[in-house]
Amino acid sequence: MSDLTIAKVETRLLDVPLFRPHGFATYTATSQPILLVSVTLEGGVTGYGEGVVPGGPWWGGESAETMKVIIDHHLAEATVGREVTELVGIVQDWNRSVANMRFAKAALEIAMFDAWARALDVPLAHLLGGQFRTELDCVWALGVLPLDEAFAEVNERRELLGTTQFKLKMGSGDPAVDSGRIADLIANTDDSLSYRIDVNARWDRLTALTYLPKLRDAGIQLFEQPTPAHDLDTLREITTRVGVPVMADESVCSPADALAVVTKQAADVIAIKTTKAGGLIESKKIAAIAEAAGLACHGATSLEGPFGTAASLHFAASTPAITYGTELFGPLLLKETYVANDIEYRDGKVIVPSGPGTGLEPDWDKIDHFTRD
Ligand code: MUC
Ligand code: MG
């Protein structure tokens, strides 16, 4: 077998335009900054990871730029020269020298996993316990949009991709106006479609308890993180009072967070983003805690590009606890891709690319084109 010693860690910042602006609660993105991380082994194999947050640092404090600093100046030196087979020990050493910074750690951890799987010539899922499924349901997220544009996008995605599950971003405008907009959308599209909302933690308790029952009556089938991340008492109150399943996203960024949600019985579903969790190993721990408590898990996204999305797909494909589908549609938001073989989406599902590693190959011309000066 080729030499599995890590020879180098490289990072480059990409700015990849979106095919349309994506409106979040506090920020509208027109392009996605992505830190492309490459880990090259002495034997010559390279693996790829992506440092990504949805649009910018508003979500969790990190940005593609902070990840570059943390990886280049801190994590890389604890990584280079070691065998990739020591992966869990390497990650433990990162945690001794760098607190938090989970998105940065995820990008480098995934690049190491990918390099290791490619060196073994196996799909990434094989290093994560084995492949349990080959495709998963995939939700499409609409940014904050005027009603006519939302209608058009729902119809277009349904026709192009067979999408029947839609996530609507909320939390940016007046909750009364915003809830009315969403009720109109649901009332004017047919019953075969299902809708959920993501408030990105922006509502206080009273706003949530005022508007969530109205959104329930309008037909919303899942509430994602309506209230602040730390406030598990209110999340539990919503979970027990409103009668619509609640998904914890911002509230769960670590296994300890998952345990807190379980202990408080604060949610029905946990959104697992491999990025916010700090990588694939921590994501597996969150899934195990949720599974043991009987909670569902959702394969969530930070709007990763193709490499990050494919890694999250291999995680979901190797984790039976992901029982609540995925929203791993990030590459479709990009105007153009930067891999030679993109991820396939059809019939409302996303297909797990086959390996080695994530199964995707870089298109270096495109990567050069998107690289920030
Ligand atoms: C989030 O909070 O879930 C995922 C899709 C989207 O539109 O926003 C993200 C982040
Ligand atoms: Mg969310």
GROMACS .gro file of C-alpha atoms and ligand atoms in nm:
model
  384
    1MET     CA    1   0.000   0.000   0.000
    2SER     CA    2   0.116   0.355  -0.069
    3ASP     CA    3   0.269   0.568   0.209
    4LEU     CA    4  -0.014   0.706   0.428
    5THR     CA    5   0.195   0.976   0.594
    6ILE     CA    6   0.042   1.324   0.555
    7ALA     CA    7   0.286   1.521   0.338
    8LYS     CA    8   0.101   1.851   0.307
    9VAL     CA    9  -0.211   2.044   0.391
   10GLU     CA   10  -0.313   2.318   0.145
   11THR     CA   11  -0.600   2.565   0.157
   12ARG     CA   12  -0.746   2.807  -0.095
   13LEU     CA   13  -1.042   3.040  -0.075
   14LEU     CA   14  -1.300   3.009  -0.350
   15ASP     CA   15  -1.587   3.250  -0.418
   16VAL     CA   16  -1.850   3.057  -0.607
   17PRO     CA   17  -2.149   3.256  -0.740
   18LEU     CA   18  -2.500   3.132  -0.658
   19PHE     CA   19  -2.755   3.090  -0.938
   20ARG     CA   20  -2.984   3.327  -0.742
   21PRO     CA   21  -2.944   3.521  -0.417
   22HIS     CA   22  -3.019   3.313  -0.105
   23GLY     CA   23  -3.189   3.517   0.170
   24PHE     CA   24  -3.126   3.404   0.528
   25ALA     CA   25  -3.266   3.559   0.847
   26THR     CA   26  -2.995   3.826   0.874
   27TYR     CA   27  -2.797   3.806   0.551
   28THR     CA   28  -2.848   3.755   0.178
   29ALA     CA   29  -2.577   3.561  -0.002
   30THR     CA   30  -2.503   3.605  -0.373
   31SER     CA   31  -2.196   3.382  -0.369
   32GLN     CA   32  -2.067   3.113  -0.137
   33PRO     CA   33  -1.717   3.150   0.008
   34ILE     CA   34  -1.565   2.800   0.030
   35LEU     CA   35  -1.228   2.706   0.178
   36LEU     CA   36  -1.104   2.414  -0.029
   37VAL     CA   37  -0.872   2.202   0.185
   38SER     CA   38  -0.640   1.945   0.025
   39VAL     CA   39  -0.453   1.679   0.222
   40THR     CA   40  -0.182   1.504   0.022
   41LEU     CA   41  -0.023   1.181   0.143
   42GLU     CA   42   0.344   1.086   0.082
   43GLY     CA   43   0.216   0.812  -0.150
   44GLY     CA   44   0.075   1.083  -0.378
   45VAL     CA   45  -0.299   1.054  -0.303
   46THR     CA   46  -0.493   1.376  -0.231
   47GLY     CA   47  -0.821   1.412  -0.039
   48TYR     CA   48  -1.052   1.714  -0.027
   49GLY     CA   49  -1.261   1.885   0.236
   50GLU     CA   50  -1.452   2.213   0.239
   51GLY     CA   51  -1.470   2.482   0.504
   52VAL     CA   52  -1.817   2.631   0.461
   53VAL     CA   53  -2.078   2.825   0.656
   54PRO     CA   54  -2.412   2.928   0.506
   55GLY     CA   55  -2.307   3.252   0.337
   56GLY     CA   56  -2.106   3.406   0.619
   57PRO     CA   57  -2.024   3.420   0.991
   58TRP     CA   58  -2.381   3.511   1.096
   59TRP     CA   59  -2.466   3.142   1.148
   60GLY     CA   60  -2.205   3.031   1.399
   61GLY     CA   61  -1.924   3.287   1.419
   62GLU     CA   62  -1.675   3.118   1.187
   63SER     CA   63  -1.616   3.217   0.824
   64ALA     CA   64  -1.415   3.066   0.539
   65GLU     CA   65  -1.147   3.327   0.618
   66THR     CA   66  -1.118   3.238   0.989
   67MET     CA   67  -1.099   2.871   0.892
   68LYS     CA   68  -0.802   2.944   0.665
   69VAL     CA   69  -0.613   3.110   0.950
   70ILE     CA   70  -0.691   2.830   1.195
   71ILE     CA   71  -0.593   2.553   0.953
   72ASP     CA   72  -0.282   2.721   0.804
   73HIS     CA   73  -0.143   2.851   1.133
   74HIS     CA   74  -0.258   2.599   1.392
   75LEU     CA   75  -0.409   2.270   1.274
   76ALA     CA   76  -0.174   2.195   0.983
   77GLU     CA   77   0.139   2.171   1.199
   78ALA     CA   78  -0.030   1.915   1.429
   79THR     CA   79  -0.124   1.714   1.118
   80VAL     CA   80   0.165   1.706   0.870
   81GLY     CA   81   0.414   1.420   0.920
   82ARG     CA   82   0.163   1.191   1.090
   83GLU     CA   83  -0.004   0.884   0.940
   84VAL     CA   84  -0.362   0.946   0.834
   85THR     CA   85  -0.452   0.618   1.012
   86GLU     CA   86  -0.401   0.812   1.340
   87LEU     CA   87  -0.697   1.033   1.252
   88VAL     CA   88  -0.880   1.026   1.587
   89GLY     CA   89  -0.556   1.098   1.773
   90ILE     CA   90  -0.476   1.387   1.540
   91VAL     CA   91  -0.821   1.535   1.603
   92GLN     CA   92  -0.770   1.495   1.979
   93ASP     CA   93  -0.443   1.688   1.950
   94TRP     CA   94  -0.618   1.969   1.757
   95ASN     CA   95  -0.865   1.998   2.044
   96ARG     CA   96  -0.581   2.044   2.289
   97SER     CA   97  -0.441   2.341   2.097
   98VAL     CA   98  -0.753   2.497   1.938
   99ALA     CA   99  -1.085   2.533   2.122
  100ASN     CA  100  -1.414   2.527   1.927
  101MET     CA  101  -1.360   2.620   1.558
  102ARG     CA  102  -1.561   2.317   1.454
  103PHE     CA  103  -1.619   2.421   1.094
  104ALA     CA  104  -1.242   2.452   1.038
  105LYS     CA  105  -1.176   2.116   1.204
  106ALA     CA  106  -1.448   1.952   0.994
  107ALA     CA  107  -1.292   2.075   0.670
  108LEU     CA  108  -0.951   1.928   0.755
  109GLU     CA  109  -1.086   1.609   0.915
  110ILE     CA  110  -1.296   1.536   0.605
  111ALA     CA  111  -0.997   1.599   0.375
  112MET     CA  112  -0.798   1.346   0.584
  113PHE     CA  113  -1.079   1.090   0.569
  114ASP     CA  114  -1.111   1.140   0.194
  115ALA     CA  115  -0.735   1.097   0.137
  116TRP     CA  116  -0.735   0.780   0.350
  117ALA     CA  117  -1.033   0.629   0.164
  118ARG     CA  118  -0.881   0.718  -0.174
  119ALA     CA  119  -0.550   0.559  -0.072
  120LEU     CA  120  -0.740   0.240   0.019
  121ASP     CA  121  -0.945   0.271  -0.302
  122VAL     CA  122  -1.274   0.245  -0.110
  123PRO     CA  123  -1.577   0.479  -0.081
  124LEU     CA  124  -1.559   0.714   0.217
  125ALA     CA  125  -1.869   0.541   0.364
  126HIS     CA  126  -1.657   0.225   0.410
  127LEU     CA  127  -1.438   0.406   0.664
  128LEU     CA  128  -1.752   0.521   0.846
  129GLY     CA  129  -1.898   0.178   0.916
  130GLY     CA  130  -2.009   0.071   0.569
  131GLN     CA  131  -2.265   0.186   0.317
  132PHE     CA  132  -2.622   0.138   0.435
  133ARG     CA  133  -2.806   0.321   0.152
  134THR     CA  134  -2.734   0.464  -0.193
  135GLU     CA  135  -2.984   0.753  -0.206
  136LEU     CA  136  -3.167   0.982   0.034
  137ASP     CA  137  -3.468   1.215   0.023
  138CYS     CA  138  -3.357   1.570  -0.043
  139VAL     CA  139  -3.538   1.886   0.064
  140TRP     CA  140  -3.497   2.208  -0.137
  141ALA     CA  141  -3.459   2.529   0.065
  142LEU     CA  142  -3.608   2.852  -0.063
  143GLY     CA  143  -3.441   3.166   0.064
  144VAL     CA  144  -3.655   3.454   0.188
  145LEU     CA  145  -3.837   3.540  -0.138
  146PRO     CA  146  -4.142   3.738  -0.256
  147LEU     CA  147  -4.445   3.512  -0.308
  148ASP     CA  148  -4.440   3.507  -0.690
  149GLU     CA  149  -4.072   3.408  -0.696
  150ALA     CA  150  -4.134   3.138  -0.435
  151PHE     CA  151  -4.418   2.991  -0.646
  152ALA     CA  152  -4.201   2.993  -0.956
  153GLU     CA  153  -3.914   2.823  -0.773
  154VAL     CA  154  -4.132   2.552  -0.619
  155ASN     CA  155  -4.275   2.466  -0.960
  156GLU     CA  156  -3.939   2.476  -1.132
  157ARG     CA  157  -3.769   2.248  -0.873
  158ARG     CA  158  -4.059   2.007  -0.882
  159GLU     CA  159  -4.032   1.979  -1.258
  160LEU     CA  160  -3.652   1.967  -1.278
  161LEU     CA  161  -3.575   1.748  -0.975
  162GLY     CA  162  -3.904   1.589  -0.866
  163THR     CA  163  -3.875   1.780  -0.536
  164THR     CA  164  -4.180   1.751  -0.310
  165GLN     CA  165  -4.032   1.873   0.021
  166PHE     CA  166  -3.949   2.241   0.064
  167LYS     CA  167  -3.787   2.440   0.344
  168LEU     CA  168  -3.879   2.804   0.377
  169LYS     CA  169  -3.636   3.040   0.546
  170MET     CA  170  -3.791   3.283   0.795
  171GLY     CA  171  -3.679   3.522   1.064
  172SER     CA  172  -3.581   3.822   0.854
  173GLY     CA  173  -3.905   4.018   0.827
  174ASP     CA  174  -4.215   4.102   1.029
  175PRO     CA  175  -4.335   3.763   1.157
  176ALA     CA  176  -4.701   3.846   1.079
  177VAL     CA  177  -4.627   3.942   0.717
  178ASP     CA  178  -4.385   3.653   0.674
  179SER     CA  179  -4.629   3.397   0.818
  180GLY     CA  180  -4.901   3.533   0.587
  181ARG     CA  181  -4.670   3.498   0.285
  182ILE     CA  182  -4.604   3.135   0.374
  183ALA     CA  183  -4.972   3.055   0.437
  184ASP     CA  184  -5.050   3.195   0.088
  185LEU     CA  185  -4.781   2.984  -0.071
  186ILE     CA  186  -4.909   2.663   0.090
  187ALA     CA  187  -5.274   2.741   0.017
  188ASN     CA  188  -5.195   2.791  -0.351
  189THR     CA  189  -4.983   2.482  -0.417
  190ASP     CA  190  -5.118   2.129  -0.412
  191ASP     CA  191  -5.128   1.883  -0.123
  192SER     CA  192  -4.861   1.651  -0.257
  193LEU     CA  193  -4.596   1.904  -0.148
  194SER     CA  194  -4.471   1.935   0.208
  195TYR     CA  195  -4.328   2.245   0.371
  196ARG     CA  196  -4.113   2.317   0.675
  197ILE     CA  197  -3.973   2.643   0.811
  198ASP     CA  198  -3.631   2.739   0.946
  199VAL     CA  199  -3.629   3.053   1.161
  200ASN     CA  200  -3.255   3.027   1.233
  201ALA     CA  201  -3.308   3.095   1.605
  202ARG     CA  202  -3.440   3.450   1.549
  203TRP     CA  203  -3.775   3.451   1.737
  204ASP     CA  204  -3.824   3.500   2.108
  205ARG     CA  205  -4.063   3.279   2.305
  206LEU     CA  206  -4.371   3.498   2.267
  207THR     CA  207  -4.323   3.551   1.893
  208ALA     CA  208  -4.278   3.177   1.847
  209LEU     CA  209  -4.583   3.087   2.055
  210THR     CA  210  -4.788   3.347   1.864
  211TYR     CA  211  -4.693   3.256   1.507
  212LEU     CA  212  -4.604   2.885   1.513
  213PRO     CA  213  -4.967   2.779   1.581
  214LYS     CA  214  -5.073   2.991   1.279
  215LEU     CA  215  -4.806   2.824   1.067
  216ARG     CA  216  -4.922   2.483   1.194
  217ASP     CA  217  -5.277   2.569   1.087
  218ALA     CA  218  -5.144   2.681   0.747
  219GLY     CA  219  -4.993   2.332   0.698
  220ILE     CA  220  -4.626   2.361   0.800
  221GLN     CA  221  -4.502   2.013   0.890
  222LEU     CA  222  -4.176   2.084   1.076
  223PHE     CA  223  -4.039   2.379   1.273
  224GLU     CA  224  -3.660   2.411   1.253
  225GLN     CA  225  -3.492   2.607   1.534
  226PRO     CA  226  -3.753   2.880   1.589
  227THR     CA  227  -3.587   3.017   1.906
  228PRO     CA  228  -3.231   3.084   2.031
  229ALA     CA  229  -2.982   2.797   2.046
  230HIS     CA  230  -2.925   2.806   2.423
  231ASP     CA  231  -3.293   2.826   2.520
  232LEU     CA  232  -3.386   2.459   2.547
  233ASP     CA  233  -3.674   2.532   2.787
  234THR     CA  234  -3.860   2.728   2.521
  235LEU     CA  235  -3.774   2.472   2.254
  236ARG     CA  236  -3.921   2.203   2.477
  237GLU     CA  237  -4.231   2.413   2.536
  238ILE     CA  238  -4.284   2.448   2.161
  239THR     CA  239  -4.220   2.075   2.111
  240THR     CA  240  -4.481   1.980   2.368
  241ARG     CA  241  -4.738   2.258   2.306
  242VAL     CA  242  -4.776   2.327   1.935
  243GLY     CA  243  -4.826   1.980   1.790
  244VAL     CA  244  -4.577   2.002   1.500
  245PRO     CA  245  -4.238   1.822   1.514
  246VAL     CA  246  -3.948   2.047   1.610
  247MET     CA  247  -3.595   2.014   1.473
  248ALA     CA  248  -3.295   2.141   1.670
  249ASP     CA  249  -3.022   2.289   1.448
  250GLU     CA  250  -2.827   2.574   1.611
  251SER     CA  251  -2.895   2.407   1.952
  252VAL     CA  252  -2.689   2.100   1.858
  253CYS     CA  253  -2.328   2.158   1.750
  254SER     CA  254  -2.167   1.881   1.959
  255PRO     CA  255  -2.244   1.546   2.124
  256ALA     CA  256  -2.283   1.729   2.459
  257ASP     CA  257  -2.543   1.957   2.298
  258ALA     CA  258  -2.727   1.650   2.166
  259LEU     CA  259  -2.726   1.501   2.515
  260ALA     CA  260  -2.873   1.824   2.655
  261VAL     CA  261  -3.156   1.821   2.398
  262VAL     CA  262  -3.225   1.455   2.480
  263THR     CA  263  -3.221   1.517   2.855
  264LYS     CA  264  -3.458   1.813   2.823
  265GLN     CA  265  -3.673   1.637   2.560
  266ALA     CA  266  -3.646   1.966   2.375
  267ALA     CA  267  -3.689   1.845   2.014
  268ASP     CA  268  -3.812   1.557   1.797
  269VAL     CA  269  -3.542   1.573   1.530
  270ILE     CA  270  -3.174   1.671   1.536
  271ALA     CA  271  -3.021   1.839   1.231
  272ILE     CA  272  -2.669   1.703   1.183
  273LYS     CA  273  -2.439   1.919   0.975
  274THR     CA  274  -2.098   1.751   0.950
  275THR     CA  275  -1.952   2.105   0.937
  276LYS     CA  276  -2.098   2.252   1.257
  277ALA     CA  277  -2.022   1.927   1.442
  278GLY     CA  278  -1.649   1.945   1.367
  279GLY     CA  279  -1.642   1.651   1.127
  280LEU     CA  280  -1.754   1.297   1.065
  281ILE     CA  281  -1.648   1.140   1.396
  282GLU     CA  282  -1.837   1.395   1.605
  283SER     CA  283  -2.137   1.367   1.371
  284LYS     CA  284  -2.145   0.992   1.435
  285LYS     CA  285  -2.149   1.056   1.812
  286ILE     CA  286  -2.443   1.297   1.779
  287ALA     CA  287  -2.631   1.041   1.569
  288ALA     CA  288  -2.566   0.769   1.828
  289ILE     CA  289  -2.698   0.985   2.113
  290ALA     CA  290  -3.011   1.077   1.917
  291GLU     CA  291  -3.068   0.716   1.813
  292ALA     CA  292  -3.034   0.586   2.168
  293ALA     CA  293  -3.295   0.841   2.281
  294GLY     CA  294  -3.534   0.760   1.997
  295LEU     CA  295  -3.491   1.096   1.823
  296ALA     CA  296  -3.483   1.123   1.445
  297CYS     CA  297  -3.180   1.271   1.265
  298HIS     CA  298  -3.173   1.484   0.951
  299GLY     CA  299  -2.875   1.512   0.714
  300ALA     CA  300  -2.848   1.891   0.718
  301THR     CA  301  -2.630   2.132   0.519
  302SER     CA  302  -2.418   2.443   0.559
  303LEU     CA  303  -2.458   2.482   0.183
  304GLU     CA  304  -2.137   2.296   0.116
  305GLY     CA  305  -2.008   2.270  -0.238
  306PRO     CA  306  -1.967   1.932  -0.409
  307PHE     CA  307  -1.685   1.787  -0.196
  308GLY     CA  308  -1.841   1.882   0.138
  309THR     CA  309  -2.185   1.768   0.027
  310ALA     CA  310  -2.049   1.435  -0.094
  311ALA     CA  311  -1.876   1.381   0.241
  312SER     CA  312  -2.203   1.455   0.424
  313LEU     CA  313  -2.376   1.209   0.191
  314HIS     CA  314  -2.126   0.936   0.275
  315PHE     CA  315  -2.190   1.013   0.642
  316ALA     CA  316  -2.568   0.987   0.593
  317ALA     CA  317  -2.529   0.674   0.379
  318SER     CA  318  -2.335   0.501   0.657
  319THR     CA  319  -2.559   0.615   0.944
  320PRO     CA  320  -2.894   0.434   0.980
  321ALA     CA  321  -2.994   0.693   1.244
  322ILE     CA  322  -3.048   0.949   0.965
  323THR     CA  323  -3.417   0.867   0.943
  324TYR     CA  324  -3.547   1.213   0.854
  325GLY     CA  325  -3.395   1.258   0.506
  326THR     CA  326  -3.154   1.531   0.402
  327GLU     CA  327  -3.129   1.881   0.263
  328LEU     CA  328  -2.793   1.818   0.095
  329PHE     CA  329  -2.871   2.032  -0.210
  330GLY     CA  330  -2.582   2.283  -0.175
  331PRO     CA  331  -2.414   2.216  -0.513
  332LEU     CA  332  -2.741   2.295  -0.693
  333LEU     CA  333  -2.736   2.650  -0.555
  334LEU     CA  334  -2.402   2.717  -0.725
  335LYS     CA  335  -2.414   2.875  -1.070
  336GLU     CA  336  -2.135   2.642  -1.184
  337THR     CA  337  -1.956   2.348  -1.031
  338TYR     CA  338  -1.584   2.282  -0.989
  339VAL     CA  339  -1.577   1.903  -1.005
  340ALA     CA  340  -1.551   1.683  -1.312
  341ASN     CA  341  -1.843   1.459  -1.209
  342ASP     CA  342  -2.117   1.633  -1.012
  343ILE     CA  343  -2.360   1.478  -0.762
  344GLU     CA  344  -2.682   1.347  -0.916
  345TYR     CA  345  -3.029   1.461  -0.804
  346ARG     CA  346  -3.353   1.301  -0.927
  347ASP     CA  347  -3.708   1.209  -0.818
  348GLY     CA  348  -3.673   1.422  -0.504
  349LYS     CA  349  -3.364   1.227  -0.403
  350VAL     CA  350  -2.989   1.276  -0.397
  351ILE     CA  351  -2.767   0.988  -0.507
  352VAL     CA  352  -2.459   0.905  -0.296
  353PRO     CA  353  -2.159   0.927  -0.531
  354SER     CA  354  -1.956   0.607  -0.545
  355GLY     CA  355  -1.595   0.614  -0.433
  356PRO     CA  356  -1.298   0.607  -0.402
  357GLY     CA  357  -1.327   0.864  -0.123
  358THR     CA  358  -1.619   1.099  -0.185
  359GLY     CA  359  -1.618   0.983  -0.547
  360LEU     CA  360  -1.570   1.333  -0.691
  361GLU     CA  361  -1.276   1.460  -0.895
  362PRO     CA  362  -1.163   1.824  -0.898
  363ASP     CA  363  -1.187   2.037  -1.212
  364TRP     CA  364  -0.875   2.248  -1.161
  365ASP     CA  365  -0.954   2.502  -1.435
  366LYS     CA  366  -1.279   2.584  -1.261
  367ILE     CA  367  -1.115   2.582  -0.918
  368ASP     CA  368  -0.850   2.828  -1.045
  369HIS     CA  369  -1.127   3.042  -1.192
  370PHE     CA  370  -1.311   3.064  -0.856
  371THR     CA  371  -0.998   3.109  -0.643
  372ARG     CA  372  -0.987   3.446  -0.467
  373ASP     CA  373  -0.692   3.671  -0.574
  374MUC     C1  374  -2.956   2.621   0.815
  374MUC     O1  375  -2.964   2.690   0.914
  374MUC     O2  376  -3.017   2.517   0.814
  374MUC     C2  377  -2.941   2.522   0.512
  374MUC     C3  378  -3.018   2.549   0.405
  374MUC     C4  379  -3.042   2.685   0.405
  374MUC     O3  380  -3.110   2.752   0.329
  374MUC     O4  381  -2.983   2.740   0.512
  374MUC     C5  382  -2.900   2.643   0.569
  374MUC     C6  383  -2.863   2.665   0.707
  375MG      MG  384  -3.117   2.548   1.011
   0.00000   0.00000   0.00000
